[in-house]
């Protein structure tokens, strides 16, 4: 890792190291690793992918009460490390447009670099890790685990999406939909396997819930 990236790694570690809703430094590292894997199958600017992967959650409203301040701090960091304004603008274009919540009402166009980071972030939301993070997030924000009387919601804007529901419903409102929204071929393949893991988990969950197994 070159020295600018190492500095960004350390910066993100200090920003998100103690985050406890599933968006901590270990999530970032998994997204970076998955981005590297997806990069192997694409023609893209590796530096841009990695910097955006590292910074994508620092100013998210789930992890900070002051996104504007965090954005400015990230800009200052990138300038201090010698990145151009043009590069920084591209990083923010990705961060601002890649999230699930930002794409609930109409899909943003993303650069290939943005598509890679979006896929990597979404892969970390599904499969075994996705299941674990979702229950962790639900506990952190006081969601109930499951209530068969509460149905998953269909169309939602961002504020509706952020209202509490049940953890199990989150699978139907978001997680199971991600497989068909992957951009790159590599991510589509990884997602197909992770989808099976989630479906098998839900089957088992309902069987145990109903005392059938
Ligand atoms: P994005 O940052 O792309 O908008 P989300 O805010 O939907 O993504 O959330 C990232 C991860 O946080 C999800 O994949 C999931 O694990 C967890 N999460 C978000 N909302 C909920 C929820 N209502 N219940 C349980 N987990 C959630
Ligand atoms: Ni993320």
GROMACS .gro file of N, CA and C in nm, residues 16-151:
model
  408
   16UNK      N    1  -1.390   0.546   1.215
   16UNK     CA    2  -1.494   0.443   1.225
   16UNK      C    3  -1.457   0.322   1.311
   17UNK      N    4  -1.340   0.329   1.373
   17UNK     CA    5  -1.293   0.214   1.451
   17UNK      C    6  -1.388   0.169   1.559
   18UNK      N    7  -1.459   0.263   1.617
   18UNK     CA    8  -1.547   0.227   1.729
   18UNK      C    9  -1.695   0.230   1.693
   19UNK      N   10  -1.725   0.231   1.566
   19UNK     CA   11  -1.863   0.234   1.519
   19UNK      C   12  -1.926   0.098   1.552
   20UNK      N   13  -2.050   0.099   1.603
   20UNK     CA   14  -2.108  -0.028   1.648
   20UNK      C   15  -2.244  -0.060   1.585
   21UNK      N   16  -2.265  -0.017   1.460
   21UNK     CA   17  -2.389  -0.055   1.393
   21UNK      C   18  -2.361  -0.135   1.266
   22UNK      N   19  -2.235  -0.178   1.249
   22UNK     CA   20  -2.202  -0.258   1.131
   22UNK      C   21  -2.134  -0.178   1.021
   23UNK      N   22  -2.097  -0.053   1.050
   23UNK     CA   23  -2.027   0.029   0.951
   23UNK      C   24  -1.889   0.070   1.002
   24UNK      N   25  -1.828  -0.021   1.075
   24UNK     CA   26  -1.698   0.007   1.136
   24UNK      C   27  -1.584  -0.017   1.038
   25UNK      N   28  -1.462   0.001   1.086
   25UNK     CA   29  -1.342  -0.015   1.004
   25UNK      C   30  -1.334  -0.154   0.938
   26UNK      N   31  -1.382  -0.257   1.006
   26UNK     CA   32  -1.374  -0.391   0.945
   26UNK      C   33  -1.466  -0.402   0.823
   27UNK      N   34  -1.581  -0.332   0.827
   27UNK     CA   35  -1.668  -0.326   0.707
   27UNK      C   36  -1.591  -0.258   0.594
   28UNK      N   37  -1.526  -0.151   0.625
   28UNK     CA   38  -1.449  -0.076   0.523
   28UNK      C   39  -1.342  -0.166   0.462
   29UNK      N   40  -1.270  -0.238   0.545
   29UNK     CA   41  -1.165  -0.325   0.493
   29UNK      C   42  -1.222  -0.436   0.404
   30UNK      N   43  -1.337  -0.488   0.441
   30UNK     CA   44  -1.399  -0.591   0.355
   30UNK      C   45  -1.441  -0.531   0.221
   31UNK      N   46  -1.493  -0.408   0.226
   31UNK     CA   47  -1.533  -0.342   0.101
   31UNK      C   48  -1.410  -0.313   0.014
   32UNK      N   49  -1.300  -0.273   0.076
   32UNK     CA   50  -1.176  -0.249   0.001
   32UNK      C   51  -1.130  -0.380  -0.064
   33UNK      N   52  -1.130  -0.488   0.013
   33UNK     CA   53  -1.085  -0.618  -0.040
   33UNK      C   54  -1.174  -0.663  -0.156
   34UNK      N   55  -1.305  -0.651  -0.138
   34UNK     CA   56  -1.397  -0.690  -0.246
   34UNK      C   57  -1.378  -0.600  -0.368
   35UNK      N   58  -1.354  -0.471  -0.345
   35UNK     CA   59  -1.329  -0.378  -0.458
   35UNK      C   60  -1.207  -0.423  -0.537
   36UNK      N   61  -1.104  -0.465  -0.465
   36UNK     CA   62  -0.981  -0.512  -0.533
   36UNK      C   63  -1.013  -0.634  -0.619
   37UNK      N   64  -1.096  -0.720  -0.563
   37UNK     CA   65  -1.133  -0.841  -0.639
   37UNK      C   66  -1.214  -0.805  -0.764
   38UNK      N   67  -1.308  -0.712  -0.750
   38UNK     CA   68  -1.390  -0.673  -0.866
   38UNK      C   69  -1.307  -0.599  -0.970
   39UNK      N   70  -1.206  -0.524  -0.924
   39UNK     CA   71  -1.118  -0.450  -1.016
   39UNK      C   72  -1.048  -0.543  -1.115
   40UNK      N   73  -1.022  -0.665  -1.071
   40UNK     CA   74  -0.952  -0.760  -1.159
   40UNK      C   75  -1.029  -0.785  -1.289
   41UNK      N   76  -1.161  -0.774  -1.284
   41UNK     CA   77  -1.241  -0.801  -1.404
   41UNK      C   78  -1.280  -0.676  -1.481
   42UNK      N   79  -1.234  -0.557  -1.438
   42UNK     CA   80  -1.279  -0.432  -1.502
   42UNK      C   81  -1.161  -0.343  -1.540
   43UNK      N   82  -1.187  -0.252  -1.634
   43UNK     CA   83  -1.090  -0.147  -1.668
   43UNK      C   84  -1.132  -0.024  -1.589
   44UNK      N   85  -1.059   0.010  -1.485
   44UNK     CA   86  -1.101   0.124  -1.404
   44UNK      C   87  -0.982   0.186  -1.333
   45UNK      N   88  -1.001   0.306  -1.284
   45UNK     CA   89  -0.897   0.379  -1.211
   45UNK      C   90  -0.890   0.322  -1.068
   46UNK      N   91  -0.788   0.243  -1.042
   46UNK     CA   92  -0.775   0.172  -0.915
   46UNK      C   93  -0.767   0.268  -0.796
   47UNK      N   94  -0.692   0.375  -0.812
   47UNK     CA   95  -0.675   0.472  -0.704
   47UNK      C   96  -0.811   0.530  -0.662
   48UNK      N   97  -0.889   0.568  -0.761
   48UNK     CA   98  -1.021   0.626  -0.733
   48UNK      C   99  -1.111   0.524  -0.663
   49UNK      N  100  -1.109   0.401  -0.709
   49UNK     CA  101  -1.190   0.295  -0.648
   49UNK      C  102  -1.152   0.278  -0.501
   50UNK      N  103  -1.022   0.268  -0.476
   50UNK     CA  104  -0.979   0.239  -0.339
   50UNK      C  105  -1.005   0.356  -0.244
   51UNK      N  106  -0.979   0.478  -0.290
   51UNK     CA  107  -1.004   0.593  -0.203
   51UNK      C  108  -1.154   0.604  -0.172
   52UNK      N  109  -1.237   0.586  -0.273
   52UNK     CA  110  -1.383   0.594  -0.249
   52UNK      C  111  -1.428   0.480  -0.159
   53UNK      N  112  -1.372   0.361  -0.177
   53UNK     CA  113  -1.409   0.247  -0.092
   53UNK      C  114  -1.374   0.278   0.054
   54UNK      N  115  -1.257   0.332   0.076
   54UNK     CA  116  -1.217   0.367   0.213
   54UNK      C  117  -1.308   0.472   0.276
   55UNK      N  118  -1.345   0.573   0.197
   55UNK     CA  119  -1.414   0.688   0.257
   55UNK      C  120  -1.567   0.680   0.251
   56UNK      N  121  -1.623   0.575   0.190
   56UNK     CA  122  -1.765   0.581   0.153
   56UNK      C  123  -1.862   0.595   0.269
   57UNK      N  124  -1.824   0.556   0.390
   57UNK     CA  125  -1.921   0.565   0.501
   57UNK      C  126  -1.889   0.674   0.604
   58UNK      N  127  -1.778   0.746   0.587
   58UNK     CA  128  -1.736   0.841   0.691
   58UNK      C  129  -1.840   0.951   0.716
   59UNK      N  130  -1.904   1.001   0.610
   59UNK     CA  131  -2.000   1.111   0.630
   59UNK      C  132  -2.145   1.063   0.619
   60UNK      N  133  -2.166   0.932   0.630
   60UNK     CA  134  -2.303   0.879   0.619
   60UNK      C  135  -2.385   0.919   0.742
   61UNK      N  136  -2.513   0.953   0.720
   61UNK     CA  137  -2.595   0.998   0.833
   61UNK      C  138  -2.627   0.886   0.933
   62UNK      N  139  -2.593   0.762   0.899
   62UNK     CA  140  -2.610   0.655   0.998
   62UNK      C  141  -2.497   0.657   1.101
   63UNK      N  142  -2.381   0.708   1.062
   63UNK     CA  143  -2.266   0.700   1.153
   63UNK      C  144  -2.223   0.835   1.210
   64UNK      N  145  -2.279   0.944   1.159
   64UNK     CA  146  -2.242   1.075   1.213
   64UNK      C  147  -2.363   1.167   1.223
   65UNK      N  148  -2.361   1.255   1.322
   65UNK     CA  149  -2.471   1.352   1.335
   65UNK      C  150  -2.438   1.479   1.257
   66UNK      N  151  -2.316   1.489   1.207
   66UNK     CA  152  -2.277   1.611   1.134
   66UNK      C  153  -2.207   1.576   1.001
   67UNK      N  154  -2.286   1.528   0.902
   67UNK     CA  155  -2.226   1.487   0.775
   67UNK      C  156  -2.146   1.599   0.707
   68UNK      N  157  -2.194   1.723   0.714
   68UNK     CA  158  -2.125   1.834   0.645
   68UNK      C  159  -1.983   1.852   0.698
   69UNK      N  160  -1.970   1.843   0.831
   69UNK     CA  161  -1.839   1.858   0.892
   69UNK      C  162  -1.745   1.744   0.849
   70UNK      N  163  -1.800   1.624   0.845
   70UNK     CA  164  -1.718   1.508   0.804
   70UNK      C  165  -1.675   1.520   0.658
   71UNK      N  166  -1.766   1.571   0.575
   71UNK     CA  167  -1.731   1.590   0.433
   71UNK      C  168  -1.614   1.686   0.418
   72UNK      N  169  -1.623   1.797   0.492
   72UNK     CA  170  -1.515   1.896   0.485
   72UNK      C  171  -1.383   1.836   0.534
   73UNK      N  172  -1.391   1.760   0.641
   73UNK     CA  173  -1.269   1.698   0.695
   73UNK      C  174  -1.207   1.602   0.593
   74UNK      N  175  -1.292   1.529   0.522
   74UNK     CA  176  -1.241   1.436   0.419
   74UNK      C  177  -1.176   1.513   0.306
   75UNK      N  178  -1.240   1.624   0.265
   75UNK     CA  179  -1.183   1.707   0.157
   75UNK      C  180  -1.047   1.758   0.198
   76UNK      N  181  -1.038   1.810   0.320
   76UNK     CA  182  -0.911   1.863   0.370
   76UNK      C  183  -0.804   1.754   0.371
   77UNK      N  184  -0.844   1.634   0.413
   77UNK     CA  185  -0.751   1.522   0.419
   77UNK      C  186  -0.695   1.491   0.280
   78UNK      N  187  -0.785   1.485   0.181
   78UNK     CA  188  -0.742   1.451   0.045
   78UNK      C  189  -0.649   1.559  -0.011
   79UNK      N  190  -0.683   1.685   0.016
   79UNK     CA  191  -0.597   1.795  -0.032
   79UNK      C  192  -0.460   1.787   0.034
   80UNK      N  193  -0.462   1.767   0.166
   80UNK     CA  194  -0.337   1.756   0.242
   80UNK      C  195  -0.247   1.643   0.187
   81UNK      N  196  -0.311   1.536   0.139
   81UNK     CA  197  -0.234   1.423   0.086
   81UNK      C  198  -0.193   1.443  -0.060
   82UNK      N  199  -0.232   1.559  -0.117
   82UNK     CA  200  -0.185   1.591  -0.252
   82UNK      C  201  -0.278   1.550  -0.365
   83UNK      N  202  -0.400   1.505  -0.332
   83UNK     CA  203  -0.494   1.470  -0.438
   83UNK      C  204  -0.552   1.597  -0.499
   84UNK      N  205  -0.576   1.594  -0.632
   84UNK     CA  206  -0.628   1.713  -0.701
   84UNK      C  207  -0.776   1.735  -0.668
   85UNK      N  208  -0.823   1.857  -0.693
   85UNK     CA  209  -0.965   1.888  -0.674
   85UNK      C  210  -1.052   1.801  -0.764
   86UNK      N  211  -1.000   1.779  -0.883
   86UNK     CA  212  -1.074   1.698  -0.981
   86UNK      C  213  -1.094   1.556  -0.927
   87UNK      N  214  -0.989   1.500  -0.870
   87UNK     CA  215  -0.996   1.365  -0.813
   87UNK      C  216  -1.095   1.363  -0.696
   88UNK      N  217  -1.083   1.463  -0.608
   88UNK     CA  218  -1.171   1.471  -0.490
   88UNK      C  219  -1.318   1.480  -0.533
   89UNK      N  220  -1.344   1.558  -0.638
   89UNK     CA  221  -1.482   1.570  -0.688
   89UNK      C  222  -1.535   1.434  -0.732
   90UNK      N  223  -1.450   1.357  -0.800
   90UNK     CA  224  -1.492   1.224  -0.845
   90UNK      C  225  -1.520   1.131  -0.726
   91UNK      N  226  -1.439   1.142  -0.623
   91UNK     CA  227  -1.461   1.061  -0.502
   91UNK      C  228  -1.599   1.092  -0.443
   92UNK      N  229  -1.630   1.222  -0.431
   92UNK     CA  230  -1.759   1.261  -0.371
   92UNK      C  231  -1.878   1.225  -0.459
   93UNK      N  232  -1.858   1.229  -0.591
   93UNK     CA  233  -1.964   1.188  -0.681
   93UNK      C  234  -2.004   1.044  -0.652
   94UNK      N  235  -1.903   0.961  -0.624
   94UNK     CA  236  -1.930   0.820  -0.592
   94UNK      C  237  -1.999   0.808  -0.456
   95UNK      N  238  -1.938   0.867  -0.355
   95UNK     CA  239  -1.991   0.854  -0.219
   95UNK      C  240  -2.136   0.905  -0.211
   96UNK      N  241  -2.163   1.016  -0.279
   96UNK     CA  242  -2.296   1.077  -0.269
   96UNK      C  243  -2.405   0.999  -0.340
   97UNK      N  244  -2.366   0.921  -0.440
   97UNK     CA  245  -2.469   0.858  -0.523
   97UNK      C  246  -2.477   0.707  -0.515
   98UNK      N  247  -2.391   0.645  -0.436
   98UNK     CA  248  -2.385   0.498  -0.440
   98UNK      C  249  -2.479   0.427  -0.344
   99UNK      N  250  -2.527   0.495  -0.240
   99UNK     CA  251  -2.598   0.422  -0.135
   99UNK      C  252  -2.735   0.372  -0.180
  100UNK      N  253  -2.782   0.271  -0.110
  100UNK     CA  254  -2.914   0.216  -0.138
  100UNK      C  255  -3.021   0.324  -0.117
  101UNK      N  256  -3.007   0.398  -0.008
  101UNK     CA  257  -3.108   0.499   0.024
  101UNK      C  258  -3.109   0.613  -0.078
  102UNK      N  259  -2.992   0.644  -0.136
  102UNK     CA  260  -2.988   0.752  -0.237
  102UNK      C  261  -3.048   0.708  -0.370
  103UNK      N  262  -3.070   0.577  -0.384
  103UNK     CA  263  -3.121   0.527  -0.511
  103UNK      C  264  -3.262   0.469  -0.500
  104UNK      N  265  -3.331   0.502  -0.390
  104UNK     CA  266  -3.466   0.448  -0.373
  104UNK      C  267  -3.563   0.506  -0.475
  105UNK      N  268  -3.546   0.635  -0.506
  105UNK     CA  269  -3.636   0.698  -0.602
  105UNK      C  270  -3.559   0.737  -0.727
  106UNK      N  271  -3.534   0.641  -0.813
  106UNK     CA  272  -3.458   0.670  -0.936
  106UNK      C  273  -3.312   0.635  -0.916
  107UNK      N  274  -3.257   0.571  -1.018
  107UNK     CA  275  -3.121   0.522  -1.008
  107UNK      C  276  -3.023   0.627  -1.058
  108UNK      N  277  -2.920   0.657  -0.978
  108UNK     CA  278  -2.816   0.751  -1.022
  108UNK      C  279  -2.721   0.682  -1.117
  109UNK      N  280  -2.671   0.758  -1.215
  109UNK     CA  281  -2.567   0.700  -1.300
  109UNK      C  282  -2.434   0.707  -1.226
  110UNK      N  283  -2.360   0.596  -1.226
  110UNK     CA  284  -2.230   0.594  -1.159
  110UNK      C  285  -2.120   0.563  -1.260
  111UNK      N  286  -2.002   0.620  -1.238
  111UNK     CA  287  -1.884   0.585  -1.316
  111UNK      C  288  -1.852   0.437  -1.291
  112UNK      N  289  -1.768   0.377  -1.375
  112UNK     CA  290  -1.732   0.236  -1.351
  112UNK      C  291  -1.668   0.219  -1.212
  113UNK      N  292  -1.593   0.321  -1.171
  113UNK     CA  293  -1.531   0.315  -1.038
  113UNK      C  294  -1.641   0.313  -0.930
  114UNK      N  295  -1.743   0.396  -0.948
  114UNK     CA  296  -1.856   0.400  -0.854
  114UNK      C  297  -1.932   0.268  -0.854
  115UNK      N  298  -1.946   0.211  -0.972
  115UNK     CA  299  -2.019   0.083  -0.982
  115UNK      C  300  -1.945  -0.027  -0.904
  116UNK      N  301  -1.814  -0.023  -0.910
  116UNK     CA  302  -1.735  -0.125  -0.839
  116UNK      C  303  -1.751  -0.109  -0.686
  117UNK      N  304  -1.738   0.014  -0.638
  117UNK     CA  305  -1.749   0.036  -0.492
  117UNK      C  306  -1.892   0.005  -0.447
  118UNK      N  307  -1.990   0.041  -0.527
  118UNK     CA  308  -2.129   0.011  -0.491
  118UNK      C  309  -2.151  -0.140  -0.482
  119UNK      N  310  -2.100  -0.214  -0.579
  119UNK     CA  311  -2.112  -0.361  -0.574
  119UNK      C  312  -2.043  -0.417  -0.449
  120UNK      N  313  -1.924  -0.369  -0.421
  120UNK     CA  314  -1.849  -0.422  -0.306
  120UNK      C  315  -1.924  -0.394  -0.176
  121UNK      N  316  -1.977  -0.272  -0.163
  121UNK     CA  317  -2.053  -0.236  -0.042
  121UNK      C  318  -2.178  -0.323  -0.031
  122UNK      N  319  -2.242  -0.347  -0.142
  122UNK     CA  320  -2.364  -0.427  -0.141
  122UNK      C  321  -2.336  -0.575  -0.116
  123UNK      N  322  -2.222  -0.622  -0.163
  123UNK     CA  323  -2.186  -0.762  -0.133
  123UNK      C  324  -2.167  -0.780   0.017
  124UNK      N  325  -2.114  -0.679   0.084
  124UNK     CA  326  -2.093  -0.689   0.229
  124UNK      C  327  -2.225  -0.676   0.306
  125UNK      N  328  -2.333  -0.643   0.233
  125UNK     CA  329  -2.465  -0.633   0.298
  125UNK      C  330  -2.542  -0.764   0.287
  126UNK      N  331  -2.489  -0.860   0.208
  126UNK     CA  332  -2.563  -0.985   0.188
  126UNK      C  333  -2.478  -1.106   0.230
  127UNK      N  334  -2.535  -1.225   0.219
  127UNK     CA  335  -2.465  -1.346   0.261
  127UNK      C  336  -2.454  -1.354   0.413
  128UNK      N  337  -2.361  -1.437   0.459
  128UNK     CA  338  -2.347  -1.460   0.604
  128UNK      C  339  -2.312  -1.331   0.678
  129UNK      N  340  -2.218  -1.255   0.621
  129UNK     CA  341  -2.181  -1.127   0.683
  129UNK      C  342  -2.301  -1.033   0.683
  130UNK      N  343  -2.375  -1.033   0.575
  130UNK     CA  344  -2.493  -0.946   0.565
  130UNK      C  345  -2.596  -0.981   0.672
  131UNK      N  346  -2.618  -1.109   0.693
  131UNK     CA  347  -2.713  -1.152   0.797
  131UNK      C  348  -2.664  -1.102   0.933
  132UNK      N  349  -2.537  -1.124   0.961
  132UNK     CA  350  -2.481  -1.082   1.090
  132UNK      C  351  -2.492  -0.931   1.108
  133UNK      N  352  -2.455  -0.855   1.006
  133UNK     CA  353  -2.460  -0.708   1.017
  133UNK      C  354  -2.602  -0.658   1.037
  134UNK      N  355  -2.696  -0.723   0.974
  134UNK     CA  356  -2.833  -0.675   0.981
  134UNK      C  357  -2.893  -0.694   1.121
  135UNK      N  358  -2.864  -0.807   1.183
  135UNK     CA  359  -2.912  -0.827   1.320
  135UNK      C  360  -2.838  -0.735   1.418
  136UNK      N  361  -2.712  -0.712   1.389
  136UNK     CA  362  -2.629  -0.622   1.472
  136UNK      C  363  -2.685  -0.479   1.464
  137UNK      N  364  -2.712  -0.435   1.342
  137UNK     CA  365  -2.770  -0.302   1.318
  137UNK      C  366  -2.906  -0.291   1.389
  138UNK      N  367  -2.989  -0.395   1.373
  138UNK     CA  368  -3.122  -0.394   1.434
  138UNK      C  369  -3.115  -0.382   1.585
  139UNK      N  370  -3.021  -0.454   1.647
  139UNK     CA  371  -3.005  -0.446   1.792
  139UNK      C  372  -2.958  -0.306   1.832
  140UNK      N  373  -2.865  -0.254   1.757
  140UNK     CA  374  -2.808  -0.121   1.787
  140UNK      C  375  -2.916  -0.013   1.785
  141UNK      N  376  -3.008  -0.022   1.686
  141UNK     CA  377  -3.110   0.082   1.673
  141UNK      C  378  -3.245   0.042   1.734
  142UNK      N  379  -3.246  -0.066   1.814
  142UNK     CA  380  -3.367  -0.102   1.890
  142UNK      C  381  -3.481  -0.156   1.806
  143UNK      N  382  -3.446  -0.221   1.695
  143UNK     CA  383  -3.551  -0.283   1.613
  143UNK      C  384  -3.591  -0.416   1.674
  144UNK      N  385  -3.718  -0.456   1.655
  144UNK     CA  386  -3.751  -0.591   1.696
  144UNK      C  387  -3.702  -0.689   1.590
  145UNK      N  388  -3.679  -0.814   1.632
  145UNK     CA  389  -3.620  -0.911   1.542
  145UNK      C  390  -3.722  -0.956   1.436
  146UNK      N  391  -3.837  -0.995   1.482
  146UNK     CA  392  -3.935  -1.050   1.387
  146UNK      C  393  -4.073  -1.042   1.450
  147UNK      N  394  -4.172  -1.009   1.367
  147UNK     CA  395  -4.312  -1.015   1.409
  147UNK      C  396  -4.392  -1.052   1.284
  148UNK      N  397  -4.446  -1.174   1.281
  148UNK     CA  398  -4.516  -1.218   1.159
  148UNK      C  399  -4.635  -1.130   1.122
  149UNK      N  400  -4.684  -1.048   1.216
  149UNK     CA  401  -4.799  -0.961   1.185
  149UNK      C  402  -4.757  -0.836   1.110
  150UNK      N  403  -4.628  -0.802   1.117
  150UNK     CA  404  -4.581  -0.679   1.049
  150UNK      C  405  -4.526  -0.716   0.912
  151UNK      N  406  -4.590  -0.662   0.808
  151UNK     CA  407  -4.551  -0.697   0.670
  151UNK      C  408  -4.437  -0.608   0.620
   0.00000   0.00000   0.00000
